[in-house]
Amino acid sequence: MLESTSKTFNGPDGPMRIAFSEATVEQRVQCAKLAAAPFGSPLSEAEYLERDEFLGQQLLAHNNGWRCWCLFRVDSPNQIFATCKTLRRDFVVRDANGARKQPGFCLSSVVTDSRYRRQGLASLLLTRLAEWLDGPGNATDMSSLCERDVANTMAKFEKLEVGSNETHIAVVPTEEIISWLHGRAAFTCAKIYGQAPQSHGRLCESADVWLYWFHDFRKRQLAVQRVGGNIEKSGLQKRAAAKLLLDALEEASRFNLPKVVVWDPSHGLESAMDILEQGFSVEVKTEERIGRSIPSVRWKCSNEPEDTVLQLNEFYAWS
Ligand SMILES: CC(C)(COP(=O)(O)OP(=O)(O)OC[C@H]1O[C@@H](n2cnc3c(N)ncnc32)[C@H](O)[C@@H]1OP(=O)(O)O)[C@@H](O)C(=O)NCCC(=O)NCCS
């Protein structure tokens, strides 16, 4: 994640630039040291750090389920002023629209360095974190996003207009098929860099748009696997999709992958790409690919390919 805009903090030692970000590996250690004093007992600081490592292996912590955030000094990033953690939680929500399961977070281990307390740092940390939680975030809750996507796909297929001889098909965008390519990237990346990618996509819940990506180390690209939600509806959704594509570019550059590739972009996604081209000087190229970039599929009685229309020709269906 990019660090948020820095701001000047007038501490006891004079003004300094501070910024909010998810903690890096080195910062995590400093954050744990800060938290060990108020929360470590009965463990020693070293044991508390060891427990953090251990908890990081638990099921709930997988796929960014347990994350550490911090306010740090810009010119000395391992100096941490305040830190906290988020743990993924599912909520059951009931309002006038009915009951539903919705992903959320618990905030824990909020701590400010004792030398800098009562100066608004914990408040600033939690404000910045709330902006992150409410805005685009990592698309970590794959099960419920994929469930929503499958339900949307089925609903769209029900309404699809088809000619009398036509058959329309789509590969159902299930969690299993999306995460298959994540497993493949994790294996290859661990071999090359010694560590699997931590991020598999981004979500803007308030705009009902998300996307998943695949680190394609062979073709040296980040492929957008699937764009979920509905970006055809409003300008807000197109702008949110543009932000998610910027995040994809950032993820690609993190792994030295020079491009982001999208198959068969919808009109809404093309508008998002226009926003990137015009507003952010991102080079956008569109090309028609005949006989390539299409998965080979077979299903029972699929003998009349000329009357068959493959819908959702997005990268997730490829393997
Ligand atoms: C609690 C803690 C994180 C606050 O950090 P901070 O940077 O000093 O907090 P802020 O300056 O942003 O103040 C945030 C609010 O908490 C209040 N507050 C801060 N420290 C307080 C204290 N010791 N007693 C009572 N209120 C306190 C402030 O008045 C402020 O409230 P306001 O917005 O209504 O004025 C810090 O004291 C700390 O690290 N404590 C030890 C760890 C801990 O107990 N964490 C909380 C449980 S997870």
GROMACS .gro file of C-alpha atoms and ligand atoms in nm:
model
  367
    1MET     CA    1   0.000   0.000   0.000
    2LEU     CA    2   0.124   0.352  -0.071
    3GLU     CA    3   0.182   0.557   0.240
    4SER     CA    4  -0.075   0.831   0.288
    5THR     CA    5   0.019   1.195   0.245
    6SER     CA    6   0.264   1.295   0.515
    7LYS     CA    7   0.196   1.577   0.760
    8THR     CA    8   0.403   1.783   0.997
    9PHE     CA    9   0.388   1.688   1.363
   10ASN     CA   10   0.517   1.932   1.622
   11GLY     CA   11   0.665   1.698   1.877
   12PRO     CA   12   0.877   1.779   2.180
   13ASP     CA   13   1.190   1.757   1.961
   14GLY     CA   14   1.059   2.007   1.703
   15PRO     CA   15   0.863   1.962   1.377
   16MET     CA   16   0.893   1.637   1.180
   17ARG     CA   17   0.713   1.472   0.888
   18ILE     CA   18   0.501   1.173   0.979
   19ALA     CA   19   0.299   0.938   0.756
   20PHE     CA   20   0.052   0.650   0.791
   21SER     CA   21   0.102   0.315   0.627
   22GLU     CA   22   0.067  -0.057   0.668
   23ALA     CA   23   0.381  -0.164   0.855
   24THR     CA   24   0.667  -0.311   0.654
   25VAL     CA   25   0.846  -0.620   0.786
   26GLU     CA   26   1.101  -0.400   0.973
   27GLN     CA   27   0.832  -0.163   1.101
   28ARG     CA   28   0.627  -0.459   1.231
   29VAL     CA   29   0.912  -0.548   1.464
   30GLN     CA   30   0.927  -0.190   1.598
   31CYS     CA   31   0.547  -0.184   1.637
   32ALA     CA   32   0.557  -0.512   1.831
   33LYS     CA   33   0.826  -0.368   2.060
   34LEU     CA   34   0.603  -0.067   2.128
   35ALA     CA   35   0.303  -0.288   2.200
   36ALA     CA   36   0.499  -0.532   2.417
   37ALA     CA   37   0.514  -0.286   2.709
   38PRO     CA   38   0.137  -0.239   2.763
   39PHE     CA   39   0.016  -0.574   2.624
   40GLY     CA   40   0.304  -0.822   2.662
   41SER     CA   41   0.259  -0.939   3.021
   42PRO     CA   42   0.331  -1.211   3.133
   43LEU     CA   43   0.559  -1.260   2.828
   44SER     CA   44   0.895  -1.091   2.792
   45GLU     CA   45   0.942  -0.854   2.495
   46ALA     CA   46   1.128  -1.127   2.303
   47GLU     CA   47   0.851  -1.380   2.376
   48TYR     CA   48   0.584  -1.127   2.274
   49LEU     CA   49   0.762  -1.078   1.938
   50GLU     CA   50   0.783  -1.455   1.902
   51ARG     CA   51   0.410  -1.487   1.973
   52ASP     CA   52   0.339  -1.230   1.697
   53GLU     CA   53   0.532  -1.451   1.455
   54PHE     CA   54   0.338  -1.755   1.576
   55LEU     CA   55  -0.003  -1.586   1.550
   56GLY     CA   56   0.088  -1.469   1.200
   57GLN     CA   57   0.080  -1.839   1.094
   58GLN     CA   58  -0.278  -1.897   1.220
   59LEU     CA   59  -0.564  -1.944   0.975
   60LEU     CA   60  -0.729  -1.611   1.059
   61ALA     CA   61  -0.407  -1.428   0.974
   62HIS     CA   62  -0.383  -1.574   0.621
   63ASN     CA   63  -0.458  -1.349   0.321
   64ASN     CA   64  -0.403  -1.029   0.516
   65GLY     CA   65  -0.649  -1.131   0.789
   66TRP     CA   66  -0.420  -0.981   1.055
   67ARG     CA   67  -0.251  -0.656   0.962
   68CYS     CA   68  -0.038  -0.401   1.141
   69TRP     CA   69  -0.059  -0.024   1.078
   70CYS     CA   70   0.158   0.261   1.192
   71LEU     CA   71   0.240   0.630   1.201
   72PHE     CA   72   0.610   0.666   1.136
   73ARG     CA   73   0.874   0.931   1.082
   74VAL     CA   74   0.919   0.992   0.708
   75ASP     CA   75   1.296   1.052   0.721
   76SER     CA   76   1.349   0.759   0.959
   77PRO     CA   77   1.074   0.503   0.879
   78ASN     CA   78   1.160   0.263   1.159
   79GLN     CA   79   1.076   0.528   1.418
   80ILE     CA   80   0.714   0.443   1.505
   81PHE     CA   81   0.493   0.694   1.687
   82ALA     CA   82   0.172   0.496   1.707
   83THR     CA   83   0.049   0.156   1.590
   84CYS     CA   84  -0.253  -0.071   1.588
   85LYS     CA   85  -0.372  -0.396   1.430
   86THR     CA   86  -0.676  -0.507   1.235
   87LEU     CA   87  -0.822  -0.857   1.247
   88ARG     CA   88  -1.070  -0.961   0.982
   89ARG     CA   89  -1.417  -1.049   1.113
   90ASP     CA   90  -1.746  -1.139   0.953
   91PHE     CA   91  -2.050  -0.951   1.076
   92VAL     CA   92  -2.413  -1.032   1.041
   93VAL     CA   93  -2.595  -0.711   0.958
   94ARG     CA   94  -2.969  -0.650   0.966
   95ASP     CA   95  -3.132  -0.330   0.838
   96ALA     CA   96  -3.436  -0.230   0.637
   97ASN     CA   97  -3.297  -0.425   0.337
   98GLY     CA   98  -3.282  -0.751   0.532
   99ALA     CA   99  -3.008  -0.957   0.693
  100ARG     CA  100  -2.672  -1.027   0.533
  101LYS     CA  101  -2.320  -1.135   0.612
  102GLN     CA  102  -2.067  -0.859   0.564
  103PRO     CA  103  -1.691  -0.850   0.608
  104GLY     CA  104  -1.537  -0.611   0.860
  105PHE     CA  105  -1.254  -0.574   1.108
  106CYS     CA  106  -1.171  -0.559   1.477
  107LEU     CA  107  -0.918  -0.296   1.580
  108SER     CA  108  -0.672  -0.400   1.847
  109SER     CA  109  -0.339  -0.322   2.016
  110VAL     CA  110  -0.364   0.056   1.977
  111VAL     CA  111  -0.056   0.212   2.130
  112THR     CA  112   0.131   0.542   2.112
  113ASP     CA  113   0.496   0.578   2.208
  114SER     CA  114   0.475   0.703   2.570
  115ARG     CA  115   0.698   1.005   2.485
  116TYR     CA  116   0.437   1.136   2.238
  117ARG     CA  117   0.102   1.072   2.407
  118ARG     CA  118  -0.187   1.323   2.444
  119GLN     CA  119  -0.090   1.494   2.118
  120GLY     CA  120  -0.354   1.344   1.896
  121LEU     CA  121  -0.142   1.067   1.740
  122ALA     CA  122  -0.374   0.775   1.826
  123SER     CA  123  -0.666   0.981   1.691
  124LEU     CA  124  -0.473   1.052   1.370
  125LEU     CA  125  -0.379   0.684   1.330
  126LEU     CA  126  -0.740   0.570   1.371
  127THR     CA  127  -0.870   0.841   1.135
  128ARG     CA  128  -0.626   0.738   0.863
  129LEU     CA  129  -0.709   0.371   0.921
  130ALA     CA  130  -1.082   0.441   0.895
  131GLU     CA  131  -1.020   0.615   0.559
  132TRP     CA  132  -0.842   0.301   0.442
  133LEU     CA  133  -1.109   0.065   0.576
  134ASP     CA  134  -1.393   0.263   0.416
  135GLY     CA  135  -1.212   0.323   0.088
  136PRO     CA  136  -1.050   0.079  -0.151
  137GLY     CA  137  -0.897  -0.209   0.039
  138ASN     CA  138  -0.749  -0.546  -0.032
  139ALA     CA  139  -1.008  -0.782  -0.168
  140THR     CA  140  -0.939  -1.036   0.103
  141ASP     CA  141  -1.278  -1.188   0.176
  142MET     CA  142  -1.279  -1.401  -0.137
  143SER     CA  143  -1.556  -1.638  -0.030
  144SER     CA  144  -1.826  -1.380   0.007
  145LEU     CA  145  -1.707  -1.169  -0.292
  146CYS     CA  146  -1.705  -1.477  -0.514
  147GLU     CA  147  -2.047  -1.581  -0.384
  148ARG     CA  148  -2.180  -1.236  -0.477
  149ASP     CA  149  -2.011  -1.255  -0.816
  150VAL     CA  150  -2.159  -1.598  -0.892
  151ALA     CA  151  -2.506  -1.478  -0.790
  152ASN     CA  152  -2.469  -1.162  -1.010
  153THR     CA  153  -2.350  -1.376  -1.303
  154MET     CA  154  -2.646  -1.613  -1.273
  155ALA     CA  155  -2.887  -1.317  -1.253
  156LYS     CA  156  -2.735  -1.159  -1.566
  157PHE     CA  157  -2.756  -1.488  -1.753
  158GLU     CA  158  -3.125  -1.521  -1.664
  159LYS     CA  159  -3.188  -1.186  -1.837
  160LEU     CA  160  -2.959  -1.242  -2.138
  161GLU     CA  161  -3.128  -1.220  -2.477
  162VAL     CA  162  -3.033  -1.516  -2.696
  163GLY     CA  163  -3.106  -1.600  -3.061
  164SER     CA  164  -3.299  -1.922  -3.130
  165ASN     CA  165  -2.984  -2.118  -3.230
  166GLU     CA  166  -2.748  -1.950  -2.991
  167THR     CA  167  -2.598  -2.083  -2.672
  168HIS     CA  168  -2.417  -1.847  -2.435
  169ILE     CA  169  -2.173  -1.985  -2.184
  170ALA     CA  170  -1.946  -1.846  -1.913
  171VAL     CA  171  -1.705  -2.006  -1.673
  172VAL     CA  172  -1.854  -1.948  -1.328
  173PRO     CA  173  -1.618  -1.718  -1.131
  174THR     CA  174  -1.600  -1.930  -0.815
  175GLU     CA  175  -1.354  -1.888  -0.531
  176GLU     CA  176  -1.182  -2.214  -0.631
  177ILE     CA  177  -1.110  -2.098  -0.985
  178ILE     CA  178  -0.992  -1.750  -0.880
  179SER     CA  179  -0.763  -1.887  -0.607
  180TRP     CA  180  -0.619  -2.158  -0.834
  181LEU     CA  181  -0.407  -1.899  -1.016
  182HIS     CA  182  -0.313  -1.737  -0.683
  183GLY     CA  183  -0.170  -2.073  -0.576
  184ARG     CA  184   0.022  -2.096  -0.902
  185ALA     CA  185   0.168  -1.744  -0.858
  186ALA     CA  186   0.251  -1.818  -0.492
  187PHE     CA  187   0.455  -2.123  -0.591
  188THR     CA  188   0.649  -1.945  -0.866
  189CYS     CA  189   0.703  -1.628  -0.659
  190ALA     CA  190   0.830  -1.827  -0.359
  191LYS     CA  191   1.085  -1.990  -0.590
  192ILE     CA  192   1.201  -1.657  -0.734
  193TYR     CA  193   1.169  -1.415  -0.439
  194GLY     CA  194   1.145  -1.654  -0.144
  195GLN     CA  195   0.797  -1.525  -0.055
  196ALA     CA  196   0.447  -1.548  -0.203
  197PRO     CA  197   0.256  -1.231  -0.308
  198GLN     CA  198   0.044  -1.103  -0.019
  199SER     CA  199  -0.210  -0.913  -0.224
  200HIS     CA  200  -0.448  -1.070  -0.476
  201GLY     CA  201  -0.683  -0.785  -0.558
  202ARG     CA  202  -0.855  -0.472  -0.443
  203LEU     CA  203  -1.206  -0.382  -0.340
  204CYS     CA  204  -1.402  -0.058  -0.310
  205GLU     CA  205  -1.703  -0.176  -0.110
  206SER     CA  206  -1.879   0.161  -0.113
  207ALA     CA  207  -1.880   0.161  -0.497
  208ASP     CA  208  -1.953  -0.214  -0.525
  209VAL     CA  209  -1.647  -0.277  -0.746
  210TRP     CA  210  -1.358  -0.515  -0.695
  211LEU     CA  211  -1.096  -0.690  -0.897
  212TYR     CA  212  -0.862  -0.986  -0.860
  213TRP     CA  213  -0.522  -1.016  -1.019
  214PHE     CA  214  -0.268  -1.283  -1.107
  215HIS     CA  215   0.109  -1.229  -1.097
  216ASP     CA  216   0.215  -1.377  -1.431
  217PHE     CA  217   0.593  -1.409  -1.393
  218ARG     CA  218   0.632  -1.597  -1.723
  219LYS     CA  219   0.473  -1.325  -1.937
  220ARG     CA  220   0.599  -1.051  -1.702
  221GLN     CA  221   0.259  -0.897  -1.647
  222LEU     CA  222  -0.007  -0.856  -1.383
  223ALA     CA  223  -0.326  -0.998  -1.533
  224VAL     CA  224  -0.658  -0.868  -1.405
  225GLN     CA  225  -0.843  -1.196  -1.349
  226ARG     CA  226  -1.191  -1.072  -1.282
  227VAL     CA  227  -1.371  -0.742  -1.234
  228GLY     CA  228  -1.663  -0.797  -0.998
  229GLY     CA  229  -1.957  -0.579  -0.896
  230ASN     CA  230  -2.112  -0.341  -1.141
  231ILE     CA  231  -1.905  -0.063  -1.292
  232GLU     CA  232  -2.148   0.016  -1.574
  233LYS     CA  233  -2.380   0.209  -1.348
  234SER     CA  234  -2.226   0.538  -1.241
  235GLY     CA  235  -1.932   0.773  -1.271
  236LEU     CA  236  -1.845   0.695  -0.910
  237GLN     CA  237  -1.800   0.328  -0.997
  238LYS     CA  238  -1.585   0.412  -1.298
  239ARG     CA  239  -1.362   0.637  -1.086
  240ALA     CA  240  -1.341   0.364  -0.820
  241ALA     CA  241  -1.243   0.112  -1.091
  242ALA     CA  242  -0.975   0.356  -1.213
  243LYS     CA  243  -0.835   0.370  -0.859
  244LEU     CA  244  -0.833  -0.010  -0.841
  245LEU     CA  245  -0.645  -0.024  -1.172
  246LEU     CA  246  -0.389   0.221  -1.029
  247ASP     CA  247  -0.349  -0.017  -0.737
  248ALA     CA  248  -0.293  -0.299  -0.988
  249LEU     CA  249  -0.017  -0.091  -1.152
  250GLU     CA  250   0.140  -0.034  -0.810
  251GLU     CA  251   0.129  -0.408  -0.735
  252ALA     CA  252   0.284  -0.482  -1.077
  253SER     CA  253   0.572  -0.241  -1.013
  254ARG     CA  254   0.629  -0.399  -0.670
  255PHE     CA  255   0.718  -0.721  -0.853
  256ASN     CA  256   0.892  -0.552  -1.145
  257LEU     CA  257   0.615  -0.655  -1.385
  258PRO     CA  258   0.608  -0.386  -1.656
  259LYS     CA  259   0.239  -0.404  -1.750
  260VAL     CA  260  -0.115  -0.474  -1.635
  261VAL     CA  261  -0.331  -0.671  -1.878
  262VAL     CA  262  -0.711  -0.684  -1.894
  263TRP     CA  263  -0.901  -0.923  -2.121
  264ASP     CA  264  -1.223  -0.817  -2.283
  265PRO     CA  265  -1.281  -0.499  -2.079
  266SER     CA  266  -1.641  -0.387  -2.037
  267HIS     CA  267  -1.744  -0.032  -2.140
  268GLY     CA  268  -1.723   0.070  -1.774
  269LEU     CA  269  -1.368  -0.058  -1.746
  270GLU     CA  270  -1.273   0.115  -2.072
  271SER     CA  271  -1.397   0.442  -1.918
  272ALA     CA  272  -1.182   0.370  -1.612
  273MET     CA  273  -0.884   0.317  -1.844
  274ASP     CA  274  -0.959   0.651  -2.015
  275ILE     CA  275  -0.945   0.818  -1.673
  276LEU     CA  276  -0.598   0.670  -1.618
  277GLU     CA  277  -0.479   0.775  -1.962
  278GLN     CA  278  -0.611   1.132  -1.945
  279GLY     CA  279  -0.574   1.208  -1.575
  280PHE     CA  280  -0.266   1.006  -1.479
  281SER     CA  281  -0.067   0.982  -1.807
  282VAL     CA  282  -0.082   0.602  -1.797
  283GLU     CA  283  -0.007   0.451  -2.138
  284VAL     CA  284  -0.312   0.248  -2.241
  285LYS     CA  285  -0.303   0.015  -2.544
  286THR     CA  286  -0.600  -0.176  -2.679
  287GLU     CA  287  -0.557  -0.460  -2.927
  288GLU     CA  288  -0.779  -0.720  -3.083
  289ARG     CA  289  -0.648  -1.071  -3.043
  290ILE     CA  290  -0.800  -1.329  -3.271
  291GLY     CA  291  -0.761  -1.692  -3.168
  292ARG     CA  292  -0.547  -1.601  -2.865
  293SER     CA  293  -0.632  -1.487  -2.512
  294ILE     CA  294  -0.931  -1.715  -2.499
  295PRO     CA  295  -0.961  -2.024  -2.283
  296SER     CA  296  -1.020  -2.360  -2.452
  297VAL     CA  297  -1.329  -2.516  -2.303
  298ARG     CA  298  -1.545  -2.822  -2.357
  299TRP     CA  299  -1.873  -2.914  -2.200
  300LYS     CA  300  -2.128  -3.180  -2.276
  301CYS     CA  301  -2.285  -3.150  -2.625
  302SER     CA  302  -2.062  -2.856  -2.724
  303ASN     CA  303  -2.042  -2.957  -3.089
  304GLU     CA  304  -2.166  -2.636  -3.255
  305PRO     CA  305  -1.901  -2.376  -3.169
  306GLU     CA  306  -2.024  -2.131  -3.436
  307ASP     CA  307  -2.351  -2.087  -3.246
  308THR     CA  308  -2.180  -2.052  -2.910
  309VAL     CA  309  -2.098  -1.718  -2.748
  310LEU     CA  310  -1.840  -1.717  -2.470
  311GLN     CA  311  -1.934  -1.450  -2.217
  312LEU     CA  312  -1.701  -1.314  -1.949
  313ASN     CA  313  -1.384  -1.383  -2.142
  314GLU     CA  314  -1.174  -1.260  -1.851
  315PHE     CA  315  -0.842  -1.396  -1.737
  316TYR     CA  316  -0.980  -1.595  -1.441
  317ALA     CA  317  -1.119  -1.856  -1.681
  318TRP     CA  318  -0.776  -1.924  -1.829
  319SER     CA  319  -0.550  -2.188  -1.678
  320LIG     C1  320  -0.459   0.509   2.467
  320LIG     C2  321  -0.347   0.565   2.385
  320LIG     C3  322  -0.326   0.479   2.260
  320LIG     C4  323  -0.384   0.707   2.343
  320LIG     O1  324  -0.282   0.756   2.257
  320LIG     P1  325  -0.264   0.914   2.236
  320LIG     O2  326  -0.180   0.930   2.111
  320LIG     O3  327  -0.211   0.974   2.356
  320LIG     O4  328  -0.414   0.957   2.211
  320LIG     P2  329  -0.468   1.092   2.153
  320LIG     O5  330  -0.377   1.204   2.192
  320LIG     O6  331  -0.496   1.078   2.007
  320LIG     O7  332  -0.603   1.103   2.230
  320LIG     C5  333  -0.716   1.027   2.188
  320LIG     C6  334  -0.828   1.041   2.289
  320LIG     O8  335  -0.799   0.961   2.403
  320LIG     C7  336  -0.797   1.043   2.521
  320LIG     N1  337  -0.688   0.992   2.604
  320LIG     C8  338  -0.562   0.968   2.562
  320LIG     N2  339  -0.491   0.916   2.666
  320LIG     C9  340  -0.576   0.908   2.772
  320LIG    C10  341  -0.562   0.866   2.906
  320LIG     N3  342  -0.446   0.819   2.954
  320LIG     N4  343  -0.671   0.873   2.987
  320LIG    C11  344  -0.787   0.920   2.941
  320LIG     N5  345  -0.806   0.963   2.816
  320LIG    C12  346  -0.701   0.957   2.732
  320LIG    C13  347  -0.769   1.183   2.469
  320LIG     O9  348  -0.821   1.280   2.556
  320LIG    C14  349  -0.844   1.184   2.339
  320LIG    O10  350  -0.983   1.203   2.356
  320LIG     P3  351  -1.054   1.329   2.291
  320LIG    O11  352  -1.038   1.310   2.141
  320LIG    O12  353  -1.196   1.314   2.336
  320LIG    O13  354  -0.984   1.446   2.344
  320LIG    C15  355  -0.213   0.572   2.465
  320LIG    O14  356  -0.238   0.634   2.588
  320LIG    C16  357  -0.150   0.437   2.489
  320LIG    O15  358  -0.069   0.390   2.409
  320LIG     N6  359  -0.184   0.369   2.601
  320LIG    C17  360  -0.131   0.236   2.630
  320LIG    C18  361  -0.197   0.130   2.546
  320LIG    C19  362  -0.348   0.125   2.563
  320LIG    O16  363  -0.400   0.127   2.673
  320LIG     N7  364  -0.420   0.117   2.447
  320LIG    C20  365  -0.564   0.120   2.448
  320LIG    C21  366  -0.624  -0.017   2.448
  320LIG     S1  367  -0.603  -0.101   2.292
   0.00000   0.00000   0.00000
